[in-house]
Amino acid sequence: MYILEAGFEYLISILVAGTFLAKITSSLGISDNLTGIISAIISLGQIFQLGSLLIKRPKLKGIVVIMSVVNQLLFLLLYLIPFFELTSEIKTVIFIVTIVSAYLIYNIAHPKKINWFMSLVDDTKRGKFTSLKEAISLVAGMIFTYVMGSVIDIFEAKGELRTAFIICAITIFSLTVLHTLTMILSVEKENTEKKKGISIKNMLAVLKDKNILKLTVLFILWEGACSSANPFYGTYQIKELGFSMTFVSVLSIIYSVARIIASIFIGNLSDKKGFAYSTKICLFISLVGFGLNIFTVPENGMILFTGHMILKAVSAAGLSSAAINLVYDYMDLDKRADALAVTQTFAGLIGFFITLVVSKLVEFIQAEGNVFMGINIYAQQVTSVISVIFHILCILFLIFVIGKKMKKVSA
């Protein structure tokens, strides 16, 4: 049920992100600038996970199921807003309120849902299980993205984009029903968390926990490694490197295949050597991948950026679940959900501000004609250097602080 639940949720997320989301915003007449602001707000959604600290009950299943249904029905509503007989301005406001509300609810429920389902997984098999779960979602996602993308292209070519929106809405509704059933049919262990009163004192207690603080610093460094470079690679591929959309699609397929294959090996490695060990290996692989982009220019772009995508996929196979698994390795049972909420909230928030700061640097370098400190260089090459520095700090912190000063807890 957990594997199916994650798969159905992933498919729904595809329909409200990337090019699918852009189709809705463009149909509403929302500018690219405002679309970017909306995306930035969504990226801050992890801060809403602090709201999960207020949910302290012996049984979490009921409220998690309800919040998940509401969240997904709000996603469905996004595809219906273009049909409203209202002014463009009002529809834009409704769209923003709807999508922010959807992610607010999602992020409040998410830590509790993860804690519920992960409590059902054998601790000695978490690496293999999470890898299998992710691989199945990725395979389904590749097929789903191609099919739904083709549906939109076909109807848009006929001038019937709204028909495609109706199909997308029906698809989200069907997936919501299936997703809800997987949750209803799943069991819940008794007392997955100790019941505490809702108070500022308890929330501050979570923030003062030294182990949570150390994990938060680790995830902030990792978020810095990603946020300082990834947001700027999209335009780099299309503009400076001159990739066609066909080649970008090929890169996406290569990434997914590499990640699926790597997930099997890294999952087994994590179960045998521990998640701190596999995370170090994945961080080093990621460092090399981002390091390649320091040297990526139009003349070698297709080769080096493909190498970057492969190494990024391999590292992501382990790093995508690193937060959950490291928290489970180093936090007591009753603190795991709160630790997930706090660490991911602050990492996401600081990562957002890192992106804002680096964006100013990118703007400066491009305004200078791609010259930085007297060197002819693309802005994205400089952001790759920044990412590598964050990677090194992250690895050193994991080795000398997490690995040597924190003890694993028993399941």
CSV table of C-alpha atoms in Angstrom, one decimal:
chain,number,residue,atom,x,y,z
A,1,MET,CA,0.0,0.0,0.0
A,2,TYR,CA,2.9,2.4,0.8
A,3,ILE,CA,4.4,1.8,-2.6
A,4,LEU,CA,1.1,2.4,-4.4
A,5,GLU,CA,0.3,5.4,-2.2
A,6,ALA,CA,3.7,7.0,-3.1
A,7,GLY,CA,3.2,6.2,-6.8
A,8,PHE,CA,-0.3,7.8,-7.0
A,9,GLU,CA,0.8,10.9,-5.1
A,10,TYR,CA,3.8,11.3,-7.4
A,11,LEU,CA,1.6,11.1,-10.5
A,12,ILE,CA,-0.7,13.8,-9.2
A,13,SER,CA,2.3,16.0,-8.4
A,14,ILE,CA,3.5,15.7,-12.0
A,15,LEU,CA,0.2,17.3,-13.2
A,16,VAL,CA,0.7,20.4,-11.0
A,17,ALA,CA,4.3,21.1,-11.7
A,18,GLY,CA,6.7,22.1,-14.5
A,19,THR,CA,5.3,22.4,-18.0
A,20,PHE,CA,1.8,21.2,-16.9
A,21,LEU,CA,1.5,24.0,-14.4
A,22,ALA,CA,2.8,26.5,-17.0
A,23,LYS,CA,0.0,25.4,-19.4
A,24,ILE,CA,-2.6,26.5,-16.8
A,25,THR,CA,-0.9,29.8,-15.9
A,26,SER,CA,-0.4,30.7,-19.6
A,27,SER,CA,-4.1,30.0,-20.3
A,28,LEU,CA,-5.0,32.3,-17.5
A,29,GLY,CA,-2.8,35.1,-18.9
A,30,ILE,CA,-0.4,34.9,-15.9
A,31,SER,CA,2.9,36.4,-16.9
A,32,ASP,CA,6.2,34.5,-16.8
A,33,ASN,CA,7.4,36.8,-14.0
A,34,LEU,CA,4.3,36.1,-11.8
A,35,THR,CA,4.6,32.4,-12.6
A,36,GLY,CA,8.2,32.5,-11.3
A,37,ILE,CA,7.0,34.2,-8.1
A,38,ILE,CA,4.3,31.6,-7.7
A,39,SER,CA,6.9,28.8,-8.1
A,40,ALA,CA,9.2,30.5,-5.5
A,41,ILE,CA,6.3,30.6,-3.1
A,42,ILE,CA,5.7,26.9,-3.7
A,43,SER,CA,9.3,26.2,-3.1
A,44,LEU,CA,8.9,27.8,0.4
A,45,GLY,CA,6.1,25.3,1.1
A,46,GLN,CA,8.3,23.3,3.4
A,47,ILE,CA,8.1,26.0,6.0
A,48,PHE,CA,4.4,25.0,6.4
A,49,GLN,CA,5.7,21.7,7.8
A,50,LEU,CA,6.1,23.5,11.1
A,51,GLY,CA,2.4,23.3,11.3
A,52,SER,CA,2.6,19.5,11.7
A,53,LEU,CA,4.1,20.2,15.2
A,54,LEU,CA,0.7,21.2,16.3
A,55,ILE,CA,-0.8,17.8,15.4
A,56,LYS,CA,-0.3,15.7,18.5
A,57,ARG,CA,-2.7,12.8,18.6
A,58,PRO,CA,-2.3,9.0,19.3
A,59,LYS,CA,-4.0,8.2,16.0
A,60,LEU,CA,-2.9,10.2,12.9
A,61,LYS,CA,-4.5,8.2,10.1
A,62,GLY,CA,-7.9,9.9,9.9
A,63,ILE,CA,-6.6,13.5,9.8
A,64,VAL,CA,-3.8,12.6,7.3
A,65,VAL,CA,-6.3,11.0,5.0
A,66,ILE,CA,-8.7,14.0,5.2
A,67,MET,CA,-6.0,16.5,4.6
A,68,SER,CA,-4.6,14.5,1.6
A,69,VAL,CA,-8.0,14.4,0.0
A,70,VAL,CA,-8.6,18.2,0.4
A,71,ASN,CA,-5.0,18.9,-0.9
A,72,GLN,CA,-5.6,16.8,-4.0
A,73,LEU,CA,-9.0,18.2,-4.7
A,74,LEU,CA,-7.5,21.7,-4.6
A,75,PHE,CA,-5.0,20.5,-7.2
A,76,LEU,CA,-7.9,19.3,-9.3
A,77,LEU,CA,-9.5,22.8,-9.0
A,78,LEU,CA,-6.5,24.4,-10.7
A,79,TYR,CA,-7.6,22.8,-14.0
A,80,LEU,CA,-11.2,24.1,-13.6
A,81,ILE,CA,-10.3,27.7,-12.9
A,82,PRO,CA,-9.9,28.5,-16.6
A,83,PHE,CA,-13.6,27.7,-17.1
A,84,PHE,CA,-14.8,30.3,-14.5
A,85,GLU,CA,-16.7,33.2,-16.1
A,86,LEU,CA,-14.7,35.8,-14.2
A,87,THR,CA,-12.2,38.4,-15.1
A,88,SER,CA,-8.6,37.4,-15.7
A,89,GLU,CA,-7.5,39.2,-12.5
A,90,ILE,CA,-10.0,37.4,-10.3
A,91,LYS,CA,-9.1,34.0,-11.8
A,92,THR,CA,-5.4,34.8,-11.1
A,93,VAL,CA,-6.1,35.5,-7.5
A,94,ILE,CA,-8.2,32.4,-7.1
A,95,PHE,CA,-5.4,30.4,-8.7
A,96,ILE,CA,-2.8,31.7,-6.4
A,97,VAL,CA,-4.9,31.2,-3.3
A,98,THR,CA,-5.8,27.7,-4.4
A,99,ILE,CA,-2.3,26.5,-5.1
A,100,VAL,CA,-0.8,28.0,-2.0
A,101,SER,CA,-3.6,26.5,0.1
A,102,ALA,CA,-3.0,23.1,-1.5
A,103,TYR,CA,0.7,23.1,-0.7
A,104,LEU,CA,0.0,24.5,2.8
A,105,ILE,CA,-2.2,21.5,3.6
A,106,TYR,CA,0.1,19.0,1.9
A,107,ASN,CA,3.2,20.2,3.9
A,108,ILE,CA,1.4,20.1,7.2
A,109,ALA,CA,0.2,16.5,6.7
A,110,HIS,CA,3.4,15.2,4.9
A,111,PRO,CA,5.7,14.6,8.0
A,112,LYS,CA,2.9,12.8,9.8
A,113,LYS,CA,2.1,10.6,6.8
A,114,ILE,CA,5.8,9.8,6.3
A,115,ASN,CA,6.2,8.9,10.0
A,116,TRP,CA,3.0,6.7,9.8
A,117,PHE,CA,4.1,4.7,6.8
A,118,MET,CA,7.8,4.5,7.6
A,119,SER,CA,6.9,3.0,11.0
A,120,LEU,CA,5.6,0.0,9.1
A,121,VAL,CA,8.9,-0.6,7.4
A,122,ASP,CA,11.5,-2.9,8.9
A,123,ASP,CA,14.5,-0.7,9.9
A,124,THR,CA,16.9,-3.2,8.5
A,125,LYS,CA,15.3,-2.9,5.0
A,126,ARG,CA,14.6,0.8,4.8
A,127,GLY,CA,17.3,1.4,2.2
A,128,LYS,CA,16.1,-1.4,-0.1
A,129,PHE,CA,12.4,-0.5,0.4
A,130,THR,CA,12.7,3.3,-0.2
A,131,SER,CA,14.8,2.6,-3.4
A,132,LEU,CA,12.2,0.1,-4.7
A,133,LYS,CA,9.4,2.6,-3.9
A,134,GLU,CA,11.2,5.4,-5.7
A,135,ALA,CA,12.1,3.2,-8.7
A,136,ILE,CA,8.4,2.2,-9.2
A,137,SER,CA,7.3,5.8,-9.0
A,138,LEU,CA,9.9,7.0,-11.5
A,139,VAL,CA,9.0,4.3,-14.1
A,140,ALA,CA,5.3,5.1,-13.7
A,141,GLY,CA,6.1,8.8,-13.9
A,142,MET,CA,8.1,8.5,-17.2
A,143,ILE,CA,5.2,6.7,-18.9
A,144,PHE,CA,2.5,9.0,-17.3
A,145,THR,CA,4.4,12.2,-18.3
A,146,TYR,CA,4.7,11.1,-21.9
A,147,VAL,CA,1.0,10.0,-22.1
A,148,MET,CA,-0.4,13.1,-20.5
A,149,GLY,CA,2.0,15.4,-22.3
A,150,SER,CA,0.9,13.9,-25.6
A,151,VAL,CA,-2.8,14.3,-24.7
A,152,ILE,CA,-2.2,18.0,-24.1
A,153,ASP,CA,-0.2,18.4,-27.3
A,154,ILE,CA,-3.0,16.7,-29.4
A,155,PHE,CA,-5.9,18.7,-28.0
A,156,GLU,CA,-3.9,22.0,-28.1
A,157,ALA,CA,-3.0,21.4,-31.7
A,158,LYS,CA,-6.8,21.1,-32.4
A,159,GLY,CA,-7.4,24.4,-30.5
A,160,GLU,CA,-9.2,22.4,-27.7
A,161,LEU,CA,-6.8,23.0,-24.7
A,162,ARG,CA,-9.8,23.1,-22.3
A,163,THR,CA,-10.7,19.6,-23.3
A,164,ALA,CA,-7.2,18.5,-22.2
A,165,PHE,CA,-7.7,20.4,-18.9
A,166,ILE,CA,-10.9,18.4,-18.3
A,167,ILE,CA,-9.0,15.2,-19.0
A,168,CYS,CA,-6.3,16.2,-16.5
A,169,ALA,CA,-8.9,17.1,-13.9
A,170,ILE,CA,-10.6,13.7,-14.3
A,171,THR,CA,-7.2,12.0,-14.1
A,172,ILE,CA,-6.4,13.8,-10.8
A,173,PHE,CA,-9.8,12.8,-9.4
A,174,SER,CA,-9.3,9.1,-10.3
A,175,LEU,CA,-5.8,9.2,-8.9
A,176,THR,CA,-7.1,10.8,-5.7
A,177,VAL,CA,-9.7,8.0,-5.3
A,178,LEU,CA,-6.9,5.4,-5.7
A,179,HIS,CA,-4.5,7.3,-3.4
A,180,THR,CA,-7.2,7.6,-0.7
A,181,LEU,CA,-8.0,3.8,-0.9
A,182,THR,CA,-4.3,2.9,-0.4
A,183,MET,CA,-4.3,5.0,2.8
A,184,ILE,CA,-7.6,3.7,4.1
A,185,LEU,CA,-6.4,0.1,3.5
A,186,SER,CA,-3.1,0.7,5.4
A,187,VAL,CA,-2.8,-0.1,9.1
A,188,GLU,CA,-1.5,2.3,11.7
A,189,LYS,CA,0.7,1.3,14.7
A,190,GLU,CA,-0.5,2.4,18.1
A,191,ASN,CA,1.3,5.3,19.8
A,192,THR,CA,3.7,6.2,16.9
A,193,GLU,CA,4.3,9.5,18.9
A,194,LYS,CA,4.1,10.4,22.5
A,195,LYS,CA,1.1,12.6,23.0
A,196,LYS,CA,2.1,16.1,24.1
A,197,GLY,CA,0.1,19.3,24.6
A,198,ILE,CA,0.1,21.9,21.9
A,199,SER,CA,2.3,24.7,23.2
A,200,ILE,CA,5.1,27.1,22.2
A,201,LYS,CA,7.2,25.4,24.9
A,202,ASN,CA,7.0,22.0,23.1
A,203,MET,CA,7.8,23.6,19.8
A,204,LEU,CA,10.8,25.4,21.2
A,205,ALA,CA,11.9,22.1,22.8
A,206,VAL,CA,12.1,20.6,19.3
A,207,LEU,CA,14.2,23.5,18.0
A,208,LYS,CA,16.6,23.2,21.0
A,209,ASP,CA,17.3,19.5,20.5
A,210,LYS,CA,21.1,19.3,19.7
A,211,ASN,CA,20.7,16.3,17.3
A,212,ILE,CA,17.9,18.0,15.4
A,213,LEU,CA,20.0,21.2,15.2
A,214,LYS,CA,23.0,19.2,13.8
A,215,LEU,CA,20.8,17.5,11.2
A,216,THR,CA,19.3,20.8,10.3
A,217,VAL,CA,22.7,22.3,9.6
A,218,LEU,CA,23.6,19.3,7.4
A,219,PHE,CA,20.4,19.7,5.4
A,220,ILE,CA,20.9,23.4,5.1
A,221,LEU,CA,24.4,22.8,3.6
A,222,TRP,CA,22.9,20.3,1.2
A,223,GLU,CA,20.1,22.6,0.2
A,224,GLY,CA,22.8,25.3,-0.4
A,225,ALA,CA,24.6,22.9,-2.8
A,226,CYS,CA,21.4,22.5,-4.8
A,227,SER,CA,19.8,25.9,-4.5
A,228,SER,CA,23.0,27.7,-5.6
A,229,ALA,CA,23.1,26.0,-9.0
A,230,ASN,CA,20.0,23.9,-10.0
A,231,PRO,CA,17.6,26.8,-10.5
A,232,PHE,CA,19.9,28.3,-13.2
A,233,TYR,CA,20.7,25.2,-15.2
A,234,GLY,CA,17.3,25.2,-17.1
A,235,THR,CA,18.0,28.4,-19.0
A,236,TYR,CA,21.7,27.4,-19.4
A,237,GLN,CA,20.7,24.4,-21.4
A,238,ILE,CA,18.3,26.3,-23.7
A,239,LYS,CA,20.2,29.5,-24.2
A,240,GLU,CA,24.0,29.3,-23.6
A,241,LEU,CA,24.4,25.6,-24.4
A,242,GLY,CA,21.9,25.7,-27.2
A,243,PHE,CA,20.1,22.4,-26.4
A,244,SER,CA,17.0,21.6,-28.4
A,245,MET,CA,13.9,20.5,-26.4
A,246,THR,CA,14.2,17.1,-27.9
A,247,PHE,CA,17.7,16.7,-26.4
A,248,VAL,CA,16.5,18.0,-23.1
A,249,SER,CA,13.8,15.3,-23.1
A,250,VAL,CA,16.4,12.7,-23.9
A,251,LEU,CA,18.4,14.0,-20.9
A,252,SER,CA,15.3,13.5,-18.7
A,253,ILE,CA,15.0,9.9,-19.8
A,254,ILE,CA,18.7,9.2,-19.3
A,255,TYR,CA,18.4,10.7,-15.8
A,256,SER,CA,15.4,8.6,-14.8
A,257,VAL,CA,16.9,5.3,-16.1
A,258,ALA,CA,20.2,6.0,-14.3
A,259,ARG,CA,18.4,6.8,-11.1
A,260,ILE,CA,16.3,3.7,-11.2
A,261,ILE,CA,19.4,1.4,-11.8
A,262,ALA,CA,21.4,3.2,-9.1
A,263,SER,CA,18.5,3.0,-6.6
A,264,ILE,CA,18.8,-0.8,-6.4
A,265,PHE,CA,22.6,-0.7,-5.6
A,266,ILE,CA,22.5,2.2,-3.2
A,267,GLY,CA,19.5,0.8,-1.3
A,268,ASN,CA,21.4,-2.4,-0.6
A,269,LEU,CA,24.5,-0.4,0.3
A,270,SER,CA,22.5,1.7,2.8
A,271,ASP,CA,21.1,-1.3,4.6
A,272,LYS,CA,24.6,-2.9,4.9
A,273,LYS,CA,26.8,0.1,5.7
A,274,GLY,CA,24.2,2.6,7.1
A,275,PHE,CA,22.7,5.8,5.7
A,276,ALA,CA,25.5,8.1,6.8
A,277,TYR,CA,27.9,6.0,4.8
A,278,SER,CA,25.8,5.9,1.7
A,279,THR,CA,25.0,9.6,2.0
A,280,LYS,CA,28.8,10.4,2.0
A,281,ILE,CA,29.3,8.4,-1.2
A,282,CYS,CA,26.3,10.0,-2.9
A,283,LEU,CA,27.4,13.5,-1.9
A,284,PHE,CA,30.9,12.8,-3.4
A,285,ILE,CA,29.3,11.6,-6.6
A,286,SER,CA,27.1,14.7,-6.7
A,287,LEU,CA,30.1,16.9,-6.1
A,288,VAL,CA,31.8,15.5,-9.1
A,289,GLY,CA,28.6,15.9,-11.2
A,290,PHE,CA,28.3,19.6,-10.3
A,291,GLY,CA,32.0,20.0,-10.7
A,292,LEU,CA,31.7,18.9,-14.3
A,293,ASN,CA,29.6,22.0,-15.0
A,294,ILE,CA,32.4,24.3,-14.0
A,295,PHE,CA,33.9,23.3,-17.3
A,296,THR,CA,30.7,22.9,-19.3
A,297,VAL,CA,30.6,25.3,-22.3
A,298,PRO,CA,28.8,25.2,-25.7
A,299,GLU,CA,31.7,23.3,-27.3
A,300,ASN,CA,31.5,20.3,-24.9
A,301,GLY,CA,28.0,20.9,-23.5
A,302,MET,CA,26.3,17.8,-24.8
A,303,ILE,CA,29.0,15.5,-23.4
A,304,LEU,CA,29.7,17.2,-20.0
A,305,PHE,CA,26.1,18.1,-19.2
A,306,THR,CA,25.0,14.5,-20.0
A,307,GLY,CA,27.7,13.3,-17.5
A,308,HIS,CA,26.4,15.8,-15.0
A,309,MET,CA,22.8,14.4,-15.3
A,310,ILE,CA,24.0,10.8,-15.0
A,311,LEU,CA,26.0,11.5,-11.8
A,312,LYS,CA,23.2,13.7,-10.5
A,313,ALA,CA,20.8,10.8,-11.0
A,314,VAL,CA,23.1,8.3,-9.3
A,315,SER,CA,23.6,10.6,-6.3
A,316,ALA,CA,19.9,11.4,-6.1
A,317,ALA,CA,19.1,7.7,-5.8
A,318,GLY,CA,20.5,7.9,-2.2
A,319,LEU,CA,20.1,11.6,-1.4
A,320,SER,CA,16.4,11.8,-2.2
A,321,SER,CA,15.6,9.8,1.0
A,322,ALA,CA,18.6,10.8,3.0
A,323,ALA,CA,16.6,13.3,5.2
A,324,ILE,CA,14.1,10.7,6.2
A,325,ASN,CA,16.6,7.9,6.8
A,326,LEU,CA,19.1,9.9,8.7
A,327,VAL,CA,16.4,11.3,10.9
A,328,TYR,CA,15.3,7.7,11.5
A,329,ASP,CA,18.8,6.6,12.3
A,330,TYR,CA,19.6,9.4,14.8
A,331,MET,CA,16.3,10.4,16.3
A,332,ASP,CA,14.1,8.7,18.9
A,333,LEU,CA,10.7,7.4,17.7
A,334,ASP,CA,8.6,10.1,19.3
A,335,LYS,CA,10.8,12.9,17.8
A,336,ARG,CA,11.1,11.7,14.2
A,337,ALA,CA,8.1,13.5,12.7
A,338,ASP,CA,8.9,16.8,14.4
A,339,ALA,CA,12.6,16.4,13.4
A,340,LEU,CA,11.6,15.9,9.7
A,341,ALA,CA,9.4,19.0,9.9
A,342,VAL,CA,12.0,21.3,11.5
A,343,THR,CA,15.0,20.2,9.4
A,344,GLN,CA,13.2,20.3,6.1
A,345,THR,CA,11.5,23.6,6.9
A,346,PHE,CA,14.6,25.5,7.7
A,347,ALA,CA,16.6,23.9,5.0
A,348,GLY,CA,14.0,24.9,2.4
A,349,LEU,CA,13.7,28.4,3.8
A,350,ILE,CA,17.4,29.1,3.8
A,351,GLY,CA,17.8,27.4,0.4
A,352,PHE,CA,15.2,29.9,-1.0
A,353,PHE,CA,17.2,32.9,0.2
A,354,ILE,CA,20.5,31.3,-1.1
A,355,THR,CA,18.8,31.2,-4.6
A,356,LEU,CA,17.8,34.8,-4.3
A,357,VAL,CA,21.4,35.9,-3.4
A,358,VAL,CA,23.0,33.8,-6.1
A,359,SER,CA,20.4,35.1,-8.7
A,360,LYS,CA,21.8,38.6,-8.1
A,361,LEU,CA,25.3,37.3,-8.8
A,362,VAL,CA,24.0,35.7,-12.0
A,363,GLU,CA,22.4,38.9,-13.0
A,364,PHE,CA,25.6,40.8,-12.4
A,365,ILE,CA,27.8,38.4,-14.4
A,366,GLN,CA,25.4,38.4,-17.4
A,367,ALA,CA,25.2,42.2,-17.3
A,368,GLU,CA,29.0,42.4,-17.5
A,369,GLY,CA,28.9,40.3,-20.7
A,370,ASN,CA,29.8,37.0,-19.0
A,371,VAL,CA,32.9,38.3,-17.3
A,372,PHE,CA,33.7,37.7,-13.6
A,373,MET,CA,36.8,38.9,-11.9
A,374,GLY,CA,38.4,39.6,-15.2
A,375,ILE,CA,37.7,36.1,-16.5
A,376,ASN,CA,35.4,35.2,-19.4
A,377,ILE,CA,33.0,32.8,-17.8
A,378,TYR,CA,29.3,31.9,-17.9
A,379,ALA,CA,27.3,32.7,-14.7
A,380,GLN,CA,26.3,29.1,-14.4
A,381,GLN,CA,30.0,28.0,-14.2
A,382,VAL,CA,30.4,30.3,-11.2
A,383,THR,CA,27.2,28.9,-9.6
A,384,SER,CA,28.7,25.4,-10.1
A,385,VAL,CA,31.8,26.5,-8.1
A,386,ILE,CA,29.5,27.7,-5.3
A,387,SER,CA,27.7,24.4,-5.4
A,388,VAL,CA,30.9,22.5,-5.1
A,389,ILE,CA,32.0,24.5,-2.1
A,390,PHE,CA,28.7,23.7,-0.4
A,391,HIS,CA,29.2,20.0,-1.3
A,392,ILE,CA,32.6,20.0,0.4
A,393,LEU,CA,31.2,21.7,3.6
A,394,CYS,CA,28.4,19.2,3.6
A,395,ILE,CA,30.7,16.2,3.4
A,396,LEU,CA,33.0,17.5,6.1
A,397,PHE,CA,30.1,18.2,8.4
A,398,LEU,CA,28.7,14.7,7.8
A,399,ILE,CA,32.1,13.1,8.5
A,400,PHE,CA,33.2,15.1,11.5
A,401,VAL,CA,29.9,16.1,13.2
A,402,ILE,CA,27.2,13.6,12.3
A,403,GLY,CA,29.5,10.6,12.0
A,404,LYS,CA,31.6,11.2,15.1
A,405,LYS,CA,29.4,13.1,17.5
A,406,MET,CA,25.9,11.5,17.0
A,407,LYS,CA,25.0,8.0,18.1
A,408,LYS,CA,22.4,5.9,16.2
A,409,VAL,CA,19.2,5.1,18.1
A,410,SER,CA,17.5,1.7,18.3
A,411,ALA,CA,14.3,1.2,16.3
